[in-house]
Coordinates of C-alpha atoms and ligand atoms in Angstrom, one line a residue:
X1 CA 99.2 216.4 168.5
X2 CA 100.7 214.5 165.5
X3 CA 98.6 214.7 162.3
X4 CA 96.7 211.6 161.5
X5 CA 97.2 209.7 158.3
X6 CA 95.1 210.1 155.2
X7 CA 93.3 206.8 156.0
X8 CA 92.6 207.8 159.6
X9 CA 91.2 211.2 158.5
X10 CA 88.9 209.4 155.9
X11 CA 87.8 207.0 158.6
X12 CA 87.2 209.8 161.0
X13 CA 84.9 211.6 158.5
X14 CA 83.1 208.3 157.8
X15 CA 82.5 207.5 161.5
X16 CA 80.9 211.0 162.0
X17 CA 78.5 210.3 159.1
X18 CA 77.8 206.8 160.4
X19 CA 76.9 208.2 163.8
X20 CA 74.5 210.8 162.2
X21 CA 72.9 207.9 160.3
X22 CA 72.5 205.6 163.4
X23 CA 69.2 203.9 163.3
X24 CA 68.6 204.7 159.7
X25 CA 71.1 202.3 158.1
X26 CA 71.6 198.6 158.9
X27 CA 74.8 198.2 160.9
X28 CA 76.0 195.4 158.6
X29 CA 75.9 197.9 155.7
X30 CA 77.8 200.5 157.8
X31 CA 80.4 197.8 158.4
X32 CA 80.6 196.9 154.7
X33 CA 81.3 200.6 153.8
X34 CA 83.9 200.9 156.6
X35 CA 86.2 198.3 154.9
X36 CA 87.8 198.3 151.4
X37 CA 86.6 195.7 148.9
X38 CA 90.1 194.9 147.7
X39 CA 93.7 196.1 148.3
X40 CA 96.4 195.1 145.8
X41 CA 100.2 195.7 146.0
X42 CA 102.1 195.3 142.8
X43 CA 105.9 195.3 142.3
X44 CA 107.3 197.0 139.2
X45 CA 110.8 196.5 137.8
X46 CA 110.9 198.6 134.6
X47 CA 114.2 199.0 132.8
X48 CA 115.0 202.7 132.7
X49 CA 117.2 204.8 130.4
X50 CA 120.4 203.6 132.2
X51 CA 119.7 200.1 131.0
X52 CA 119.1 198.8 134.6
X53 CA 115.9 197.5 136.1
X54 CA 114.6 199.6 139.1
X55 CA 112.2 198.6 141.7
X56 CA 108.9 200.5 142.5
X57 CA 106.0 199.7 144.7
X58 CA 102.5 200.2 143.3
X59 CA 99.0 199.9 144.7
X60 CA 95.5 199.6 143.4
X61 CA 92.6 199.8 145.9
X62 CA 88.9 199.3 145.2
X63 CA 87.1 200.6 148.2
X64 CA 83.6 200.0 147.0
X65 CA 81.9 198.7 143.9
X66 CA 78.3 199.1 145.1
X67 CA 77.4 201.8 142.6
X68 CA 79.6 200.5 139.7
X69 CA 83.2 200.0 138.7
X70 CA 85.8 201.7 140.9
X71 CA 86.9 205.1 139.7
X72 CA 89.8 207.2 141.0
X73 CA 93.1 208.7 139.9
X74 CA 96.5 207.2 139.7
X75 CA 99.2 209.2 141.6
X76 CA 102.9 209.1 141.6
X77 CA 104.5 210.3 144.8
X78 CA 107.8 209.6 146.6
X79 CA 106.2 208.8 150.0
X80 CA 103.0 206.9 150.0
X81 CA 101.5 203.8 151.6
X82 CA 98.8 201.3 150.7
X83 CA 96.9 202.8 153.6
X84 CA 97.1 206.3 152.0
X85 CA 95.7 204.9 148.8
X86 CA 93.0 203.1 150.7
X87 CA 91.9 206.4 152.4
X88 CA 91.8 208.2 149.0
X89 CA 89.8 205.3 147.5
X90 CA 87.3 205.6 150.3
X91 CA 86.9 209.3 149.6
X92 CA 86.3 208.5 145.9
X93 CA 83.4 206.2 146.9
X94 CA 81.7 209.2 148.6
X95 CA 82.6 211.6 145.8
X96 CA 81.1 209.5 143.1
X97 CA 78.0 208.8 145.2
X98 CA 77.6 212.5 146.0
X99 CA 78.0 213.8 142.5
X100 CA 75.6 211.1 141.2
X101 CA 77.7 209.0 138.8
X102 CA 77.4 205.2 138.7
X103 CA 80.9 204.5 139.9
X104 CA 82.4 203.0 143.1
X105 CA 85.6 204.3 144.7
X106 CA 89.1 203.4 143.7
X107 CA 92.6 204.8 143.6
X108 CA 96.1 203.7 142.6
X109 CA 99.6 204.9 143.1
X110 CA 103.2 204.3 142.2
X111 CA 105.8 205.2 144.9
X112 CA 108.3 207.4 143.0
X113 CA 109.3 211.0 142.6
X114 CA 107.8 212.2 139.3
X115 CA 110.1 215.2 139.3
X116 CA 113.1 212.9 139.1
X117 CA 112.1 211.3 135.9
X118 CA 112.9 212.0 132.3
X119 CA 110.0 211.8 129.8
X120 CA 111.3 208.5 128.7
X121 CA 111.6 207.0 132.2
X122 CA 108.1 208.3 133.2
X123 CA 106.6 206.7 130.1
X124 CA 108.4 203.4 130.9
X125 CA 107.2 203.5 134.5
X126 CA 103.6 204.2 133.5
X127 CA 103.6 201.4 130.9
X128 CA 105.1 199.0 133.4
X129 CA 102.3 199.9 135.8
X130 CA 99.6 199.3 133.1
X131 CA 101.1 196.0 132.1
X132 CA 101.4 194.7 135.7
X133 CA 98.0 196.0 136.7
X134 CA 96.3 194.7 133.5
X135 CA 93.9 192.4 135.5
X136 CA 92.8 195.2 137.7
X137 CA 92.0 197.9 135.1
X138 CA 88.9 197.6 132.9
X139 CA 85.6 199.4 132.3
X140 CA 83.9 197.0 134.7
X141 CA 86.5 196.8 137.4
X142 CA 88.6 199.9 137.9
X143 CA 89.0 202.9 135.6
X144 CA 92.0 205.2 136.5
X145 CA 92.4 208.9 135.6
X146 CA 95.1 211.6 136.2
X147 CA 96.0 212.6 139.7
X148 CA 99.1 214.1 141.4
X149 CA 102.1 213.4 139.3
X150 CA 100.2 212.0 136.3
X151 CA 98.6 213.7 133.3
X152 CA 96.7 213.3 130.1
X153 CA 99.7 212.0 128.3
X154 CA 100.2 209.2 130.9
X155 CA 96.6 208.2 130.4
X156 CA 97.3 207.9 126.7
X157 CA 100.2 205.5 127.5
X158 CA 97.9 203.4 129.7
X159 CA 95.3 203.1 126.9
X160 CA 98.0 202.2 124.4
X161 CA 99.6 199.6 126.7
X162 CA 96.3 197.9 127.4
X163 CA 95.2 197.8 123.7
X164 CA 98.7 196.5 122.8
X165 CA 98.5 193.7 125.5
X166 CA 95.2 192.6 123.9
X167 CA 96.6 192.8 120.4
X168 CA 94.0 195.4 119.5
X169 CA 94.3 198.8 117.9
X170 CA 92.2 200.3 120.7
X171 CA 90.4 199.2 123.8
X172 CA 86.7 198.2 123.7
X173 CA 85.1 200.5 126.1
X174 CA 86.6 203.0 128.5
X175 CA 89.6 201.7 130.4
X176 CA 91.0 205.1 131.5
X177 CA 89.7 208.6 131.5
X178 CA 91.4 211.9 131.2
X179 CA 93.3 210.7 128.1
X180 CA 94.1 212.9 125.0
X181 CA 91.0 213.8 123.0
X182 CA 92.5 212.2 119.9
X183 CA 92.5 208.8 121.7
X184 CA 88.9 209.1 122.8
X185 CA 89.3 211.6 125.6
X186 CA 86.7 214.3 126.1
X187 CA 87.3 218.0 125.6
X188 CA 87.3 219.9 128.9
X189 CA 88.4 216.9 131.1
X190 CA 91.8 218.4 131.9
X191 CA 90.1 221.6 133.1
X192 CA 87.1 219.9 134.7
X193 CA 88.3 219.8 138.3
X194 CA 89.4 223.4 138.4
X195 CA 86.3 224.6 136.7
X196 CA 84.2 222.7 139.3
X197 CA 86.2 224.3 142.1
X198 CA 85.4 227.7 140.6
X199 CA 81.7 227.0 140.4
X200 CA 81.7 226.1 144.1
X201 CA 83.7 229.2 145.1
X202 CA 81.3 231.5 143.2
X203 CA 78.3 229.9 144.9
X204 CA 79.9 229.9 148.3
X205 CA 80.9 233.6 148.0
X206 CA 77.3 234.4 147.1
X207 CA 76.3 232.8 150.4
X208 CA 78.5 235.2 152.3
X209 CA 77.2 238.2 150.3
X210 CA 80.3 238.5 148.0
X211 CA 80.7 238.4 144.3
X212 CA 83.7 236.8 142.6
X213 CA 84.7 240.1 141.0
X214 CA 87.4 241.6 143.1
X215 CA 87.4 238.6 145.6
X216 CA 91.0 237.8 146.7
X217 CA 92.1 234.1 146.4
X218 CA 95.1 232.2 147.6
X219 CA 96.0 228.9 146.1
X220 CA 98.3 226.1 147.3
X221 CA 99.4 224.0 144.3
X222 CA 99.9 225.1 140.8
X223 CA 99.5 221.8 138.9
X224 CA 96.4 220.8 137.1
X225 CA 93.8 221.7 139.7
X226 CA 95.5 224.8 141.1
X227 CA 96.5 226.4 137.7
X228 CA 93.1 225.8 136.1
X229 CA 91.2 227.1 139.2
X230 CA 93.5 230.2 139.3
X231 CA 92.9 230.9 135.6
X232 CA 89.1 230.4 135.7
X233 CA 88.7 232.5 138.8
X234 CA 90.9 235.3 137.3
X235 CA 88.8 235.2 134.1
X236 CA 85.7 235.9 136.3
X237 CA 87.4 238.9 137.9
X238 CA 88.9 237.4 141.1
X239 CA 92.3 238.6 142.2
X240 CA 94.8 235.7 142.6
X241 CA 96.8 237.1 145.5
X242 CA 99.2 234.3 146.1
X243 CA 100.2 230.9 144.8
X244 CA 102.4 228.2 146.4
X245 CA 103.9 225.0 145.0
X246 CA 106.4 222.5 146.3
X247 CA 109.4 224.8 145.8
X248 CA 108.2 228.1 147.0
X249 CA 105.4 230.7 147.0
X250 CA 104.7 234.1 145.5
X251 CA 102.4 237.0 146.5
X252 CA 101.2 240.2 145.0
X253 CA 98.4 242.1 146.9
X254 CA 97.2 243.7 143.6
X255 CA 96.7 240.3 142.1
X256 CA 99.1 238.1 140.0
X257 CA 99.0 237.9 136.2
X258 CA 98.1 234.2 136.1
X259 CA 98.9 233.6 132.5
X260 CA 102.4 235.2 133.0
X261 CA 102.8 233.1 136.1
X262 CA 101.9 230.0 134.2
X263 CA 104.4 230.8 131.4
X264 CA 107.1 231.3 134.1
X265 CA 106.2 228.0 135.9
X266 CA 106.3 226.1 132.6
X267 CA 109.9 227.4 132.0
X268 CA 111.2 227.3 135.6
X269 CA 109.3 224.2 136.8
X270 CA 108.0 226.3 139.8
X271 CA 106.2 229.5 140.6
X272 CA 109.3 230.5 142.6
X273 CA 111.2 233.4 141.1
X274 CA 108.2 234.9 139.3
X275 CA 109.4 238.5 138.8
X276 CA 106.1 240.3 139.2
X277 CA 105.6 239.2 142.8
X278 CA 107.3 239.0 146.1
X279 CA 108.6 235.7 147.6
X280 CA 106.8 234.5 150.7
X281 CA 107.2 231.5 152.9
X282 CA 105.0 228.6 151.7
X283 CA 103.4 228.0 155.1
X284 CA 102.9 231.7 155.7
X285 CA 100.9 232.1 152.5
X286 CA 98.1 229.9 153.9
X287 CA 97.7 232.5 156.7
X288 CA 97.5 235.7 154.6
X289 CA 94.0 237.4 154.8
X290 CA 91.9 236.6 151.7
X291 CA 88.3 235.8 150.7
X292 CA 89.0 232.3 149.7
X293 CA 91.8 229.9 150.4
X294 CA 92.1 227.0 148.0
X295 CA 94.4 224.1 149.0
X296 CA 94.9 222.4 145.7
X297 CA 98.1 220.3 146.4
X298 CA 98.5 217.6 149.0
X299 CA 96.6 216.2 151.9
X300 CA 96.8 217.4 155.6
X301 CA 98.0 221.0 154.8
X302 CA 95.5 222.8 157.1
X303 CA 96.1 221.4 160.5
X304 CA 95.6 222.1 164.2
X305 CA 98.9 224.1 164.0
X306 CA 98.0 226.6 161.3
X307 CA 94.1 226.6 161.5
X308 CA 94.0 229.2 164.3
X309 CA 95.9 231.6 162.0
X310 CA 94.1 231.0 158.7
X311 CA 92.5 234.4 157.8
X312 CA 90.3 233.3 154.8
X313 CA 86.6 234.0 154.8
X314 CA 86.1 230.5 153.3
X315 CA 88.1 227.5 152.3
X316 CA 87.5 225.5 149.0
X317 CA 89.2 222.1 149.0
X318 CA 90.6 221.6 145.5
X319 CA 92.9 218.9 146.9
X320 CA 91.8 215.6 148.5
X321 CA 91.9 215.7 152.3
X322 CA 93.8 219.0 152.7
X323 CA 92.1 219.8 156.1
X324 CA 92.6 217.5 159.1
X325 CA 89.6 216.7 161.4
X326 CA 91.2 218.8 164.2
X327 CA 91.6 221.8 161.8
X328 CA 87.9 221.3 160.8
X329 CA 86.9 221.7 164.4
X330 CA 89.0 224.9 164.9
X331 CA 87.8 226.4 161.7
X332 CA 84.1 225.6 162.5
X333 CA 84.5 227.3 165.9
X334 CA 86.0 230.3 164.1
X335 CA 83.0 230.4 161.7
X336 CA 85.1 229.7 158.5
X337 CA 83.1 227.5 156.2
X338 CA 84.7 224.8 154.2
X339 CA 83.5 223.5 150.8
X340 CA 84.5 219.8 151.3
X341 CA 86.7 218.0 148.8
X342 CA 84.1 215.4 147.8
X343 CA 82.0 218.2 146.5
X344 CA 84.5 220.9 145.6
X345 CA 86.8 218.8 143.4
X346 CA 84.2 216.4 142.0
X347 CA 84.1 218.1 138.6
X348 CA 86.9 215.9 137.4
X349 CA 85.1 212.6 138.1
X350 CA 81.9 214.0 136.8
X351 CA 83.5 214.8 133.4
X352 CA 85.3 211.4 133.6
X353 CA 81.8 209.9 133.7
X354 CA 80.9 211.8 130.5
X355 CA 84.1 210.5 128.9
X356 CA 83.1 207.0 130.0
X357 CA 79.6 207.2 128.5
X358 CA 80.9 208.9 125.3
X359 CA 83.4 206.0 124.7
X360 CA 80.9 203.3 125.6
X361 CA 78.4 204.7 123.2
X362 CA 81.0 205.7 120.6
X363 CA 79.7 209.3 120.6
X364 CA 81.5 212.6 120.7
X365 CA 80.6 215.5 123.1
X366 CA 81.5 219.1 122.4
X367 CA 83.4 221.2 125.0
X368 CA 80.4 223.6 125.5
X369 CA 78.1 220.6 126.3
X370 CA 80.6 219.3 128.8
X371 CA 81.0 222.7 130.4
X372 CA 77.2 223.2 130.6
X373 CA 76.6 219.8 132.2
X374 CA 79.5 220.3 134.6
X375 CA 78.3 223.7 135.7
X376 CA 74.7 222.4 136.2
X377 CA 75.7 219.3 138.2
X378 CA 78.1 221.0 140.5
X379 CA 75.7 223.9 141.2
X380 CA 72.8 221.5 141.9
X381 CA 74.9 219.4 144.3
X382 CA 76.4 222.4 146.0
X383 CA 72.9 223.7 146.9
X384 CA 71.7 220.2 147.8
X385 CA 74.5 219.9 150.3
X386 CA 74.1 223.4 151.6
X387 CA 70.4 223.0 152.2
X388 CA 71.0 219.7 154.0
X389 CA 73.7 221.3 156.1
X390 CA 71.3 224.1 157.0
X391 CA 68.4 221.8 157.8
X392 CA 70.4 219.5 160.0
X393 CA 72.6 222.2 161.4
X394 CA 75.8 220.4 160.5
X395 CA 78.9 221.3 158.4
X396 CA 78.9 221.0 154.6
X397 CA 81.4 218.2 155.0
X398 CA 79.0 216.2 157.3
X399 CA 76.1 217.0 155.0
X400 CA 78.0 215.8 151.9
X401 CA 79.1 212.6 153.7
X402 CA 75.6 212.0 154.9
X403 CA 74.2 212.2 151.4
X404 CA 77.0 210.0 150.0
X405 CA 77.0 207.3 152.6
X406 CA 73.2 207.0 152.4
X407 CA 73.4 206.7 148.6
X408 CA 76.0 203.9 148.8
X409 CA 73.9 202.1 151.5
X410 CA 70.9 202.2 149.2
X411 CA 72.9 200.6 146.4
X412 CA 74.1 197.9 148.8
X413 CA 70.6 197.3 150.1
X414 CA 69.3 197.0 146.5
X415 CA 72.0 194.5 145.5
X416 CA 71.0 192.3 148.5
X417 CA 73.1 189.5 149.9
X418 CA 74.7 186.7 147.8
X419 CA 73.9 183.4 149.4
Ligands
NAD1 P1 99.6 218.0 140.1 O1 100.6 217.0 140.3 O2 99.2 218.4 138.7 O3 100.0 219.3 140.9 C1 100.3 219.3 142.3 C2 100.8 220.7 142.7 O4 100.9 220.8 144.1 C3 102.2 221.0 142.1 O5 102.2 222.4 141.8 C4 103.1 220.8 143.3 O6 104.3 221.5 143.3 C5 102.2 221.2 144.5 N1 102.5 220.7 145.8 C6 102.7 219.4 146.2 N2 102.9 219.3 147.5 C7 102.9 220.6 147.9 C8 103.1 221.2 149.2 N3 103.3 220.4 150.3 N4 103.0 222.5 149.3 C9 102.7 223.3 148.3 N5 102.5 222.8 147.0 C10 102.6 221.5 146.9 O7 98.3 217.4 140.9 P2 96.8 217.8 140.7 O8 96.2 216.8 139.7 O9 96.6 219.2 140.4 O10 96.2 217.4 142.1 C11 96.2 218.2 143.2 C12 95.2 217.7 144.2 O11 93.9 217.7 143.7 C13 95.5 216.3 144.8 O12 95.1 216.3 146.1 C14 94.6 215.5 143.9 O13 94.2 214.3 144.5 C15 93.4 216.4 143.8 N6 92.5 216.1 142.7 C16 92.9 216.1 141.4 C17 92.0 215.9 140.4 C18 92.5 216.0 138.9 O14 91.6 215.9 138.0 N7 93.7 216.1 138.6 C19 90.7 215.6 140.6 C20 90.2 215.7 142.0 C21 91.2 215.9 143.0

């Protein structure tokens, strides 16, 4: 069976939750949540270093604004559609609701290969996006953050472009999160997603009677989420057995030296060729026995094809949508629990919320305060979802979706209908 698209997977997960909530929620509200609020396609024609204008497609989707302004990262990827961004925006709606921040769900994307750009061209592309999407980005409309292919530096360019467009030295309020601390960012935002994944992994290991010390982890993806997760798990005594990225994968059964791997990847642009490990096929790495498998790269990586051979004791979804619904079913039958993405990687959006409030109130938060609040919130929501899953005898994904969809429905109900 061909894998379904990101949007189809998001819709599938939503329909499961909608069925579980039948009779509890007004069908009109269920229908409202089924459809995105707004989908925008923007064409960009920045002039790059060769002096020529190049064409790029870009998208901004606001799936829901029931709880507040749409929140969600901006990604740069070579193959991506408006539907993919819609599916990811829908996931953001549930993530914000589940983690308890007053944001709706959004996402944006630029169709381009980030690895093909010089620093100059990437900055030009990002600034072109910010200029062209100026009507769609604001603290009360949509607030982007880093995602695949974008980073802290790019968020700084977005803030600068938007202040410049208004003729101001800075923006009034928070237009973008995950920006450099010197420009009003918050300490610990870059690490927030990976640290949140680590908190979930530790709690989930405890549920199966294991501690993090000595636990073996395998990660797919060594960008922001993957590298921070690997480092923070290693700091707590886990063994990082293998890591894959787009170019290759490395494995060492005694555990990789993550800091040395990071230094190698910074130089080589990939984990491939790391001398203190053996090379392994990228796909094969996902099937190597381990305590926890952490997909932290792209969507639809654990599928009906490889799920029967996954040999992890649990899966922690660092990436958005890495497990297809068919794979979910297979893993459930095999008794392999999954910490769903909307819980597992929600640390980033939670700390984005702290950045948003800090900027709105013109305050400054310390990194230790950010870390403490992140740890508390993720732990609390993890157990809330776990208990709901146990009580209703459903998966953690269904429980997380149930909680999130109910919360958004409550907000829609409270807003009422415009005449
Ligand atoms: P990134 O661009 O920093 O890193 C992506 C990594 O994945 C790179 O190492 C890349 O080589 C690797 N990769 C891509 N496709 C791959 C494939 N098919 N097989 C193996 N490796 C592959 O991106 P990121 O910010 O770390 O995001 C990773 C995932 O986490 C995405 O799904 C993103 O939506 C999700 N996420 C990110 C954040 C955040 O704060 N950055 C928050 C929540 C969720």
